[in-house]
Tab-separated table of C-alpha atoms in Angstrom:
chain	number	residue	atom	x	y	z
A	1	MET	CA	26.690	35.772	25.569
A	2	ASP	CA	23.629	32.977	27.187
A	3	GLU	CA	20.640	34.705	24.611
A	4	VAL	CA	23.401	33.858	22.754
A	5	ILE	CA	24.451	30.046	23.576
A	6	LEU	CA	20.242	29.999	24.601
A	7	ASP	CA	19.454	30.275	21.193
A	8	GLN	CA	21.955	28.072	19.446
A	9	ILE	CA	20.526	25.306	21.713
A	10	LEU	CA	17.168	25.704	20.990
A	11	TYR	CA	18.747	26.044	17.195
A	12	VAL	CA	20.497	22.425	17.640
A	13	ALA	CA	16.768	20.590	19.363
A	14	GLN	CA	14.926	22.494	16.673
A	15	GLN	CA	16.818	20.807	14.639
A	16	VAL	CA	17.381	17.252	15.538
A	17	VAL	CA	13.068	17.069	15.773
A	18	SER	CA	12.809	18.220	12.400
A	19	TRP	CA	14.952	15.361	10.873
A	20	ILE	CA	13.572	12.951	13.392
A	21	ALA	CA	10.260	14.094	12.151
A	22	SER	CA	10.994	13.934	8.350
A	23	PHE	CA	13.269	10.064	9.094
A	24	ALA	CA	9.743	8.834	11.013
A	25	ILE	CA	7.851	10.724	8.051
A	26	ILE	CA	10.098	8.758	5.546
A	27	PHE	CA	10.019	5.713	6.768
A	28	GLY	CA	7.308	5.058	9.008
A	29	GLY	CA	4.555	4.172	6.592
A	30	VAL	CA	6.788	0.581	5.224
A	31	VAL	CA	7.185	-0.224	9.736
A	32	PRO	CA	3.413	-2.139	9.649
A	33	TYR	CA	4.612	-4.437	6.391
A	34	ILE	CA	7.612	-5.871	8.361
A	35	PRO	CA	5.466	-8.155	10.782
A	36	GLN	CA	3.030	-9.274	7.562
A	37	TYR	CA	5.925	-9.729	5.211
A	38	ARG	CA	7.019	-11.287	8.343
A	39	ASP	CA	3.780	-13.623	8.721
A	40	ILE	CA	3.542	-14.926	5.671
A	41	ARG	CA	7.017	-16.554	5.211
A	42	ARG	CA	7.365	-17.867	8.318
A	43	THR	CA	3.164	-19.249	7.736
A	44	GLN	CA	3.594	-19.793	3.838
A	45	ASN	CA	0.376	-18.692	3.592
A	46	ALA	CA	-1.145	-14.930	2.271
A	47	GLU	CA	-4.539	-15.627	2.167
A	48	GLY	CA	-5.218	-12.660	5.128
A	49	PHE	CA	-3.582	-10.105	3.344
A	50	SER	CA	-5.393	-8.443	0.325
A	51	THR	CA	-2.804	-7.409	-2.355
A	52	TYR	CA	-4.738	-4.521	-3.361
A	53	VAL	CA	-3.741	-2.610	-0.699
A	54	CYS	CA	-0.195	-2.651	-2.313
A	55	LEU	CA	-1.644	-1.302	-5.771
A	56	VAL	CA	-4.324	1.133	-3.482
A	57	LEU	CA	-0.477	2.702	-2.390
A	58	LEU	CA	0.946	2.200	-5.797
A	59	VAL	CA	-1.153	3.986	-7.618
A	60	ALA	CA	-1.564	6.499	-4.516
A	61	ASN	CA	1.872	7.206	-4.142
A	62	ILE	CA	2.818	7.669	-7.775
A	63	LEU	CA	0.171	10.224	-8.147
A	64	ARG	CA	1.457	11.702	-5.663
A	65	ILE	CA	5.203	12.016	-7.509
A	66	LEU	CA	3.584	13.428	-10.269
A	67	PHE	CA	1.371	15.790	-8.555
A	68	ARG	CA	4.850	17.443	-7.229
A	69	PHE	CA	5.844	18.852	-10.227
A	70	GLY	CA	2.757	20.990	-10.280
A	71	ARG	CA	2.546	21.628	-6.790
A	72	TYR	CA	5.360	21.296	-4.568
A	73	PHE	CA	5.334	20.001	-1.092
A	74	GLU	CA	7.908	18.251	1.792
A	75	THR	CA	10.561	16.042	0.745
A	76	PRO	CA	9.690	13.852	3.362
A	77	LEU	CA	6.971	13.411	1.699
A	78	LEU	CA	9.101	12.212	-1.801
A	79	TRP	CA	10.799	9.875	-0.626
A	80	GLN	CA	7.853	8.343	1.714
A	81	SER	CA	6.130	7.599	-1.676
A	82	ILE	CA	9.501	5.839	-3.547
A	83	ILE	CA	9.938	4.139	-0.055
A	84	MET	CA	6.523	3.232	-0.519
A	85	ILE	CA	6.846	1.381	-4.132
A	86	ILE	CA	9.433	0.107	-3.509
A	87	THR	CA	7.611	-1.556	-0.656
A	88	MET	CA	5.089	-2.837	-1.652
A	89	LEU	CA	6.383	-4.107	-5.185
A	90	ILE	CA	8.142	-6.565	-3.112
A	91	MET	CA	5.513	-7.557	-0.588
A	92	LEU	CA	3.835	-8.640	-3.961
A	93	ASN	CA	6.770	-10.630	-5.340
A	94	LEU	CA	6.541	-12.675	-1.598
A	95	CYS	CA	2.839	-12.693	-2.180
A	96	THR	CA	2.362	-14.330	-5.823
A	97	SER	CA	5.917	-16.306	-5.046
A	98	VAL	CA	4.523	-18.019	-2.147
A	99	ARG	CA	1.005	-18.182	-4.118
A	100	MET	CA	1.912	-20.252	-6.988
A	101	ALA	CA	3.968	-22.659	-4.171
A	102	THR	CA	1.053	-23.586	-2.593
A	103	GLU	CA	-1.419	-23.760	-5.798
A	104	LEU	CA	0.193	-25.958	-7.551
A	105	ASN	CA	-3.473	-26.218	-9.822
A	106	THR	CA	-4.720	-22.796	-10.517
A	107	LYS	CA	-5.002	-22.008	-13.860
A	108	ARG	CA	-2.323	-19.269	-14.284
A	109	ARG	CA	-3.680	-15.975	-15.367
A	110	SER	CA	-0.792	-13.483	-16.641
A	111	PHE	CA	-1.426	-9.583	-17.588
A	112	THR	CA	0.191	-9.968	-20.899
A	113	ALA	CA	0.682	-12.448	-23.513
A	114	THR	CA	2.978	-14.743	-22.577
A	115	ASP	CA	5.196	-17.430	-25.780
A	116	SER	CA	3.744	-21.590	-25.064
A	117	LYS	CA	7.443	-22.291	-25.015
A	118	ASP	CA	6.739	-21.485	-21.225
A	119	GLU	CA	6.186	-24.811	-19.327
A	120	GLU	CA	6.411	-22.755	-15.945
A	121	ILE	CA	3.389	-20.817	-16.373
A	122	LYS	CA	2.044	-21.894	-19.709
A	123	VAL	CA	-0.295	-18.971	-20.676
A	124	PRO	CA	-1.717	-19.439	-24.526
A	125	LYS	CA	0.223	-16.896	-26.833
A	126	ARG	CA	-1.923	-14.569	-27.731
A	127	LEU	CA	-2.248	-10.995	-30.119
A	128	PHE	CA	-3.246	-9.187	-27.398
A	129	LEU	CA	-3.163	-8.916	-23.688
A	130	ASP	CA	-4.154	-11.928	-21.840
A	131	PHE	CA	-6.459	-9.477	-19.763
A	132	ASP	CA	-9.785	-10.786	-17.947
A	133	TRP	CA	-11.402	-8.492	-15.347
A	134	ASN	CA	-12.305	-11.244	-13.430
A	135	TYR	CA	-9.218	-11.603	-12.274
A	136	PHE	CA	-7.303	-7.876	-12.236
A	137	TRP	CA	-4.924	-8.031	-9.814
A	138	SER	CA	-4.924	-11.589	-9.433
A	139	TRP	CA	-2.313	-12.853	-11.264
A	140	SER	CA	0.686	-15.228	-11.172
A	141	ARG	CA	3.721	-14.086	-11.968
A	142	PHE	CA	5.786	-10.973	-9.892
A	143	VAL	CA	6.734	-9.640	-13.356
A	144	ASP	CA	2.821	-9.225	-14.487
A	145	TYR	CA	1.908	-6.674	-11.828
A	146	LEU	CA	5.937	-4.969	-12.490
A	147	GLN	CA	4.096	-4.922	-16.142
A	148	CYS	CA	0.699	-3.180	-15.331
A	149	VAL	CA	2.920	-0.588	-12.768
A	150	LEU	CA	4.960	0.742	-15.188
A	151	ALA	CA	2.040	1.340	-17.802
A	152	PHE	CA	-0.017	3.086	-15.757
A	153	THR	CA	2.877	5.379	-14.276
A	154	VAL	CA	3.947	5.829	-18.285
A	155	LEU	CA	0.268	6.636	-18.984
A	156	ALA	CA	-0.043	8.786	-16.098
A	157	ALA	CA	2.968	10.519	-16.536
A	158	TYR	CA	1.752	11.579	-20.121
A	159	VAL	CA	-1.331	13.210	-18.551
A	160	THR	CA	0.520	14.746	-15.996
A	161	TYR	CA	2.873	16.399	-18.468
A	162	LEU	CA	-0.351	17.704	-21.175
A	163	LEU	CA	-2.421	19.282	-18.413
A	164	LEU	CA	0.832	20.746	-15.507
A	165	ASP	CA	-0.586	24.017	-17.203
A	166	SER	CA	-4.078	23.639	-15.085
A	167	VAL	CA	-4.572	24.583	-11.988
A	168	LEU	CA	-7.948	22.812	-11.666
A	169	PHE	CA	-6.010	19.092	-12.328
A	170	VAL	CA	-2.970	19.572	-10.857
A	171	GLU	CA	-5.638	20.267	-7.895
A	172	SER	CA	-7.389	17.595	-8.328
A	173	LEU	CA	-4.493	15.161	-8.953
A	174	GLY	CA	-3.249	16.092	-5.545
A	175	PHE	CA	-6.878	15.033	-3.919
A	176	LEU	CA	-6.981	12.231	-6.152
A	177	ALA	CA	-3.856	10.733	-5.006
A	178	VAL	CA	-4.246	11.501	-0.802
A	179	PHE	CA	-7.556	9.797	-1.451
A	180	THR	CA	-6.792	6.209	-3.207
A	181	GLU	CA	-3.662	6.520	-0.642
A	182	ALA	CA	-6.927	7.453	1.582
A	183	MET	CA	-8.869	4.542	1.006
A	184	LEU	CA	-5.725	1.907	1.345
A	185	GLY	CA	-7.292	-0.056	4.848
A	186	THR	CA	-10.543	-0.765	2.796
A	187	PRO	CA	-9.415	-3.892	1.120
A	188	GLN	CA	-7.962	-5.350	3.867
A	189	LEU	CA	-11.344	-3.921	5.013
A	190	TYR	CA	-13.661	-5.757	2.885
A	191	CYS	CA	-11.430	-8.956	2.620
A	192	ASN	CA	-12.160	-9.288	6.473
A	193	TYR	CA	-15.483	-8.774	5.614
A	194	GLN	CA	-15.686	-11.423	3.127
A	195	ASN	CA	-13.899	-14.410	5.263
A	196	LYS	CA	-15.993	-12.751	8.358
A	197	SER	CA	-12.936	-13.709	10.338
A	198	THR	CA	-9.560	-11.226	10.589
A	199	GLU	CA	-6.919	-14.772	10.448
A	200	GLY	CA	-4.311	-14.493	8.960
A	201	MET	CA	-3.854	-10.645	8.873
A	202	SER	CA	-0.794	-9.131	11.342
A	203	ILE	CA	-3.252	-6.984	14.098
A	204	LYS	CA	0.735	-5.692	14.670
A	205	MET	CA	-0.020	-4.358	10.855
A	206	VAL	CA	-3.082	-2.279	11.501
A	207	LEU	CA	-2.125	-0.842	14.766
A	208	MET	CA	0.875	0.142	12.865
A	209	TRP	CA	-1.428	2.151	9.864
A	210	THR	CA	-3.177	2.752	12.641
A	211	SER	CA	-0.213	5.176	14.727
A	212	GLY	CA	1.460	6.065	11.733
A	213	ASP	CA	-1.443	7.614	10.564
A	214	THR	CA	-1.897	9.833	13.464
A	215	PHE	CA	1.273	10.750	13.501
A	216	LYS	CA	1.400	11.288	9.672
A	217	THR	CA	-1.940	13.712	9.964
A	218	GLY	CA	-0.684	16.127	12.865
A	219	TYR	CA	2.322	16.431	10.479
A	220	PHE	CA	0.304	17.848	7.417
A	221	LEU	CA	-1.321	20.365	10.063
A	222	LEU	CA	2.353	20.707	11.756
A	223	THR	CA	3.576	21.332	8.374
A	224	GLN	CA	0.380	23.335	6.749
A	225	ALA	CA	0.759	20.461	3.911
A	226	PRO	CA	-1.846	20.891	1.149
A	227	MET	CA	-5.612	20.390	2.408
A	228	GLN	CA	-6.593	17.612	0.844
A	229	PHE	CA	-3.475	15.915	2.805
A	230	TRP	CA	-4.978	16.060	5.714
A	231	ILE	CA	-8.319	16.051	5.400
A	232	CYS	CA	-8.006	12.204	3.629
A	233	GLY	CA	-5.421	11.676	6.188
A	234	LEU	CA	-8.663	11.809	9.252
A	235	LEU	CA	-10.348	9.660	6.905
A	236	GLN	CA	-7.879	6.820	6.687
A	237	VAL	CA	-7.579	6.900	10.365
A	238	CYS	CA	-11.763	6.199	10.783
A	239	VAL	CA	-10.694	4.109	7.945
A	240	ASP	CA	-7.857	2.369	10.343
A	241	CYS	CA	-10.035	1.951	13.621
A	242	THR	CA	-12.500	0.295	11.705
A	243	ILE	CA	-10.649	-2.337	10.800
A	244	LEU	CA	-9.751	-2.679	14.965
A	245	PHE	CA	-13.219	-2.894	15.261
A	246	GLN	CA	-13.629	-5.797	13.263
A	247	VAL	CA	-10.756	-7.426	14.994
A	248	TYR	CA	-11.898	-6.937	18.247
A	249	TYR	CA	-16.249	-8.113	16.976
A	250	TYR	CA	-14.317	-11.370	15.180
A	251	SER	CA	-12.812	-12.029	17.904
A	252	ARG	CA	-15.747	-11.804	20.193
A	253	TYR	CA	-18.416	-12.812	18.244
A	254	PRO	CA	-16.608	-16.042	14.905
A	255	GLN	CA	-18.356	-16.289	12.161
A	256	LYS	CA	-17.112	-19.497	10.592
A	257	PRO	CA	-16.301	-22.449	12.865
A	258	ILE	CA	-11.820	-21.931	13.611
A	259	SER	CA	-10.315	-24.858	12.105
A	260	HIS	CA	-8.268	-27.229	14.486
A	261	ILE	CA	-6.189	-28.835	11.170
A	262	THR	CA	-3.019	-27.631	11.613
A	263	HIS	CA	-1.594	-27.504	7.549
A	264	THR	CA	2.019	-25.738	7.153
A	265	THR	CA	0.082	-23.105	4.372
A	266	SER	CA	-2.777	-21.873	6.549
A	267	ALA	CA	-1.335	-21.171	9.808
A	268	LYS	CA	-2.538	-18.531	11.896
A	269	ALA	CA	-0.590	-15.181	11.601
A	270	LEU	CA	-0.858	-13.179	14.731
């Protein structure tokens, strides 16, 4: 009798731990962006945050969802991808609105042709896409980012549908998805290198990246996720640690003078 009760207690405890782990996997990935989102809203300055981080995560999670059609993986990972896509679109919307408000004299850029009657954007009407690689992912309206994401999703879904029976394609798709996500920190890493500073970047965000990626990699190993997942998870942790080293290095050895002029659009985000 005691053994039956003990088995029931262990079963319930195991289920609770499993639910907590699943909840952490689904929502843990978006938590690091909460302090960055608040910093951008507070300072009205998005210069310290690289929107290419959003691009990397959008591509990675779209590909991961498509990968599931060819090879099954844990449902919490699927929901994690859906929640992350929504979060990155919210971040893009904020960054776009902030930049448009603070850069009134900047020439407007568009992903698709716009009617010349649009007085707000003032992009001349063209027969083809108003597309310039020099301004890729630096457009003036949130709807342009949304159109680009939808175009990529439709194209990737169509190719996946055609090649879904190919084991090589499915495995390559899975590797590409997790490898792209593993490169998440590289746009921020490069942005910090270009600026010779980590000013404007939320250090809390990077610390949460590191802890989250460490937990996620352990989750991949424990749940015996496909090999691509945990290998790229380890790579992601290495990139996070490199960014943390940048924080230490640029604070200890400043590469450019820190402005003492306070401005509402360039206040430091901690």
